[in-house]
XYZ file of C-alpha atoms in Angstrom:
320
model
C 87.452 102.511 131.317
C 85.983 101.076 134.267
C 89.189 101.296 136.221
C 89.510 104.615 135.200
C 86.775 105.719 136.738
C 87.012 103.709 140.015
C 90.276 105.852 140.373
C 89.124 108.505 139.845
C 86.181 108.266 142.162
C 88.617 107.405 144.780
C 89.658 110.260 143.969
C 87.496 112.623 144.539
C 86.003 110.981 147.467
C 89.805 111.465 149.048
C 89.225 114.832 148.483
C 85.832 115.081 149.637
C 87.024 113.354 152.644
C 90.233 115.328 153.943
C 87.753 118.754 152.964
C 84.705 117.610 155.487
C 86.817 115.800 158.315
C 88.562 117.737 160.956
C 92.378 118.774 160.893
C 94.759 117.667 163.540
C 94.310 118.677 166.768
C 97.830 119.941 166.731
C 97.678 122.287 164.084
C 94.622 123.942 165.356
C 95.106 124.331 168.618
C 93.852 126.400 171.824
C 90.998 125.429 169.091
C 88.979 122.077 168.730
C 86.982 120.237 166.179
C 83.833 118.534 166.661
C 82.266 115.996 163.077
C 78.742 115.531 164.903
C 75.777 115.123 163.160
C 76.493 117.135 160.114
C 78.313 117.102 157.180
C 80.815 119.031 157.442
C 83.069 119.914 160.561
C 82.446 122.435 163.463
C 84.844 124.781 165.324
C 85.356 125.963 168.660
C 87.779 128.721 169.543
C 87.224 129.654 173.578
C 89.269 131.906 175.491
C 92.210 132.766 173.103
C 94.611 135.617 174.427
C 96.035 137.041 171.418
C 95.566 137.141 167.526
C 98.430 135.514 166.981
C 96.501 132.448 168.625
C 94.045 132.665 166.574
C 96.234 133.316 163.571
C 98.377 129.917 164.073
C 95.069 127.797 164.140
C 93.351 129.348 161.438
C 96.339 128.096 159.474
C 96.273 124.699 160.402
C 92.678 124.984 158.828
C 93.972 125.761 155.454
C 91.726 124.216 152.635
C 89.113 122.892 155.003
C 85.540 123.583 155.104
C 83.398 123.665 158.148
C 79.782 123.926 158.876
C 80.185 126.136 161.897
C 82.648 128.618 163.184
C 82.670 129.741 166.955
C 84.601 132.331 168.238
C 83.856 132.368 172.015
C 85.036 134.712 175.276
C 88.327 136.312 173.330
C 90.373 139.992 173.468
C 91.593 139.938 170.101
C 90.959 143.839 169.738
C 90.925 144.010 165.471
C 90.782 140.871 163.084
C 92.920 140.472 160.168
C 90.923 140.806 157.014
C 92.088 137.769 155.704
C 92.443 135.489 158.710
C 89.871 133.092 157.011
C 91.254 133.171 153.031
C 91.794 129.821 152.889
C 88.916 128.517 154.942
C 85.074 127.792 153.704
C 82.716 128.539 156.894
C 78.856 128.480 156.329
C 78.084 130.312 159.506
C 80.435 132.099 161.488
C 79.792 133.676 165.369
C 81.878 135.980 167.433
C 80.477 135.915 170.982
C 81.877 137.869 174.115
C 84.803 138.194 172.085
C 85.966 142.140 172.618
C 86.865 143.787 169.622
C 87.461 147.494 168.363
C 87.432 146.677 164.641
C 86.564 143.802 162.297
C 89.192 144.543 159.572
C 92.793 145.520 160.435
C 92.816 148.465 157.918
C 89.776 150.684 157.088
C 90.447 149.994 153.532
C 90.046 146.156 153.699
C 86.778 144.542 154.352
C 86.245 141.821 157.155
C 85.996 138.248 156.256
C 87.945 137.871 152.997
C 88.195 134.462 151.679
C 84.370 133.894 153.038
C 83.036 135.751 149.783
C 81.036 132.768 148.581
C 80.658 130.092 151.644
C 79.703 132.685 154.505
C 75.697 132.365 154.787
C 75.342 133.379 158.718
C 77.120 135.595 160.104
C 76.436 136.480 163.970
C 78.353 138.880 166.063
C 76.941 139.129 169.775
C 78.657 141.717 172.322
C 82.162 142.367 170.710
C 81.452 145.969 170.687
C 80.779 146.673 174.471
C 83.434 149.847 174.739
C 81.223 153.277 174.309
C 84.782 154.504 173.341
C 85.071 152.196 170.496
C 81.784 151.433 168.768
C 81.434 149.616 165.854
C 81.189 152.580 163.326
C 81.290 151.110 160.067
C 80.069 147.923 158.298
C 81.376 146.595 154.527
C 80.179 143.416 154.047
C 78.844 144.193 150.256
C 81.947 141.361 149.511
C 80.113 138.468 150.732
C 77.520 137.552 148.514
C 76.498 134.551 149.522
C 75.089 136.358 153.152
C 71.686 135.569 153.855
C 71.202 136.055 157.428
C 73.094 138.876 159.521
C 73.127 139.484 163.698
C 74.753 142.200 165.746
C 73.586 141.446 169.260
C 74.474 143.573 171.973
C 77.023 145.729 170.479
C 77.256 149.343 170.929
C 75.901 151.095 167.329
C 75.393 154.630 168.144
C 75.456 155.336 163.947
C 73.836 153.154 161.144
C 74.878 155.372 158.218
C 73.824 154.674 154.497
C 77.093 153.614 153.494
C 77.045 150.136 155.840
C 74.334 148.730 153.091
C 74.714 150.876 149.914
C 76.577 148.394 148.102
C 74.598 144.719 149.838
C 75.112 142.074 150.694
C 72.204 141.939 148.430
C 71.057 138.472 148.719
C 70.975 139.528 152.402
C 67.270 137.790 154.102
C 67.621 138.635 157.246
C 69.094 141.818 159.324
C 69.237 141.694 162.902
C 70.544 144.702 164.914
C 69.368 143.750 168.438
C 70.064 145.701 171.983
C 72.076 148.139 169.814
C 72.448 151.837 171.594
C 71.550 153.085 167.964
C 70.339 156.756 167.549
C 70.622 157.646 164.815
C 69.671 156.140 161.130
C 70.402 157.201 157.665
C 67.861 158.375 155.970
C 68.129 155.008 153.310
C 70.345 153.286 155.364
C 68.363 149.691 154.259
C 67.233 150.745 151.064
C 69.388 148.654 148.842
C 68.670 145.352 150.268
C 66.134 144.454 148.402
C 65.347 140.377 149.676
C 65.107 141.260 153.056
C 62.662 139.249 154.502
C 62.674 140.401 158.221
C 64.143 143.198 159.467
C 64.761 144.007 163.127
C 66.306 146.993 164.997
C 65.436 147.089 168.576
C 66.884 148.402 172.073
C 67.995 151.317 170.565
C 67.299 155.154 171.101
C 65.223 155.443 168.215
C 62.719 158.342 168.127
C 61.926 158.796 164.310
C 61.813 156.148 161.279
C 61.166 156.997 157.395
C 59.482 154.509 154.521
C 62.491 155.781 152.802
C 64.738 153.583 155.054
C 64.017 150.352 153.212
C 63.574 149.696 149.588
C 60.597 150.291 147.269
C 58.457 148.248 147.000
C 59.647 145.900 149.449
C 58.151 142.825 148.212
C 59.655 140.550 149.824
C 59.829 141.874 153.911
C 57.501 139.929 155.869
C 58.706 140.784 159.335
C 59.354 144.321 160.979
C 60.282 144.814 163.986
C 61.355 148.325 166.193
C 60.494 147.105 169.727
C 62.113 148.830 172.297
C 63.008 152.336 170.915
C 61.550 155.701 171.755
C 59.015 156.357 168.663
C 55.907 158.306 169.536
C 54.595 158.532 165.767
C 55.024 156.650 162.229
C 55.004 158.276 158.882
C 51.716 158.041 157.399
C 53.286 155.885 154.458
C 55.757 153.838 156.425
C 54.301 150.729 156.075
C 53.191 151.519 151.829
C 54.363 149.070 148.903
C 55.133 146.212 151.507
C 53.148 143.815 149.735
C 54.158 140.669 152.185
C 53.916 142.488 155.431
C 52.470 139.944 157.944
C 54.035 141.188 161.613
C 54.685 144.043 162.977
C 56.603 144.481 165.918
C 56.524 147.481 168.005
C 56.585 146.942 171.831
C 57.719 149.006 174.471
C 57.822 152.755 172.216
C 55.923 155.967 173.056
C 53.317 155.619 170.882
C 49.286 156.626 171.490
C 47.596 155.382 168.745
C 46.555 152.722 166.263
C 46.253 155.439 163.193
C 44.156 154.371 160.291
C 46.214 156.371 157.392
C 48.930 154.460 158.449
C 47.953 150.773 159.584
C 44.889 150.670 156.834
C 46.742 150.142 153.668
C 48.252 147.286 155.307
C 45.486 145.670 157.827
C 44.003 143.250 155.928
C 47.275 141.294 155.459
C 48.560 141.122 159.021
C 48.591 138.315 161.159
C 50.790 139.898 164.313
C 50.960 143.550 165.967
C 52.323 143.663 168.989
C 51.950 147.283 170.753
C 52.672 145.646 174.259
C 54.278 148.725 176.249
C 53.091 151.711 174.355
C 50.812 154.337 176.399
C 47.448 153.700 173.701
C 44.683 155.801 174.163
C 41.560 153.749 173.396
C 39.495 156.405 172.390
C 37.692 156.652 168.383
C 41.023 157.266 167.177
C 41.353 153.316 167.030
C 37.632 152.646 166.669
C 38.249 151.979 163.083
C 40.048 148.648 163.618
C 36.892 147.006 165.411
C 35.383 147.345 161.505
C 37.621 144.886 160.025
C 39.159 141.665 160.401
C 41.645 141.696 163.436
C 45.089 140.265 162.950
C 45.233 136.857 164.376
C 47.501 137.714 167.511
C 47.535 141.483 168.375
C 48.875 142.856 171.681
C 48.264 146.295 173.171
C 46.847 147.604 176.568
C 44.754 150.675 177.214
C 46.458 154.054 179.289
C 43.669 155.800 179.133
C 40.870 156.823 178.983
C 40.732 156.302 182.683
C 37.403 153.938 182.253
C 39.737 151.525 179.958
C 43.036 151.600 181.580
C 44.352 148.256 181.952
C 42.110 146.957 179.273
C 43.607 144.564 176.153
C 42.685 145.376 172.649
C 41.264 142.028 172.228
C 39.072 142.594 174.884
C 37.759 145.900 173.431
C 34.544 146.404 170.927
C 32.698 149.038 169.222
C 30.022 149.686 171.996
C 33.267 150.683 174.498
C 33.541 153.560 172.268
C 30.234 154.434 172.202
């Protein structure tokens, strides 16, 4: 019995071992393979030409699992949907690598084979070409997804059906520098565990509490920095029970209103208005009544006798 399982824990740690070291250089190549520090494997992919580099290495990856997957400085134009079936990747980044579609076919989603390893997924500047935006997102498939970046890529459209059906166990959404005008009105509103949300550098001029799920209980982070919104719903911020920081630097807005910051004051700890033209008159008197959030960050534009001034600087008596 005791032989028996000696064998078979050879066995497995075989198995264990040919999963979490790295292929052979040979078979992978213009790619390499770094062990590191952590468990399991890390790839680099820099400079390929052509899919069909990137096709013969993925292959010579068949059955191995990897901690890390970078796709770096590439013109692969679209990527198979199933270039990675056979692979296990935690968290997966496509950087500088120009693109004009993740999926071969409109009818096949990206990343197939990743459906239960992928947990990061990271996509910075792929869609540069103002001719060929990225224009439509399915990624309901990988439901292991916690954390999602688009960085830099052109998004003039973020229509309801890129989130309608998840990823639902999705944590984190981050659609930075983005070009985005317009938003559906629920584009967000079926990922329910979001935790932080962020959409800035965009062209952004009006947002809706209808846009995310409710309640959101579990969004602690929202951010909209760098857009061009003037005014929030009155119940934008409503049945966000975990709300601590709010993010918007750098729009047109004028004022702190009370309808809409009140119901949600108490439980801040960050607002960051850096950017926005505020006028400092008894408009925002109201939030010199109650606790301040610990790190808040505006500036005065008028009246003319507070210009320059910080909100943390300000007190009742300058509105007397």
């Amino acid at each position: 019995m005791k032989l028996l399982f000696f064998l078979l824990f050879l066995t497995v740690s075989k198995s264990l071992s040919q999963q979490y070291s790295c292929p052979s250089k040979e078979d992978i190549k213009p790619c390499t393979c770094s062990t590191g520090t952590l468990p399991k494997p890390v790839i680099f992919c820099n400079g390929l030409s052509s899919i069909e580099q990137l096709l013969r290495a993925t292959k010579g990856m068949e059955n191995s699992k990897f901690s890390d997957f970078f796709l770096e400085k590439s013109n692969l134009s679209a990527l198979p949907s199933d270039i990675f079936r056979d692979i296990e990747i935690q968290n997966l980044e496509l950087s500088f690598t120009k693109l004009n579609a993740l999926s071969e076919s409109l009818n096949r989603p990206p990343f197939l084979g990743l459906e239960y390893s992928l947990e990061s997924l990271k996509i910075t500047k792929a869609f540069t070409n103002d001719t060929a935006p990225l224009m439509r997102l399915s990624l309901s498939h990988l439901k292991k997804l916690k954390t999602l970046y688009l960085i830099g890529n052109t998004l003039p459209v973020i229509g309801n059906d890129w989130f309608e059906s998840g990823p639902y166990n999705l944590w984190e959404l981050h659609l930075l520098d983005t070009s985005t005008k317009n938003i559906g009105s629920h584009a967000f509103n079926a990922l329910q565990e979001l935790r932080t949300f962020r959409l800035t550098g965009g062209h952004i001029t009006d947002v809706t509490r209808d846009m995310f799920s409710s309640p959101a209980y579990h969004l602690e982070r929202l951010d909209f920095s760098n857009n061009r919104i003037a005014s929030l719903p009155d119940n934008i911020f409503s049945k966000m029970p975990s709300l601590q920081k709010i993010y918007l630097e750098n729009n047109a807005l004028t004022t702190i209103s009370e309808v809409v910051f009140a119901q949600t004051w108490s439980q801040l700890s960050t607002l960051s208005l850096y950017g926005n033209p505020l006028k400092c008159d008894k408009d925002i008197r109201w939030i010199y009544k109650y606790r301040m959030p610990e790190y808040i960050q505006g500036n005065c534009a008028a009246p003319e006798n507070l210009i320059g001034r910080t909100l943390v600087t300000l007190s009742l008596a300058d509105f007397d």
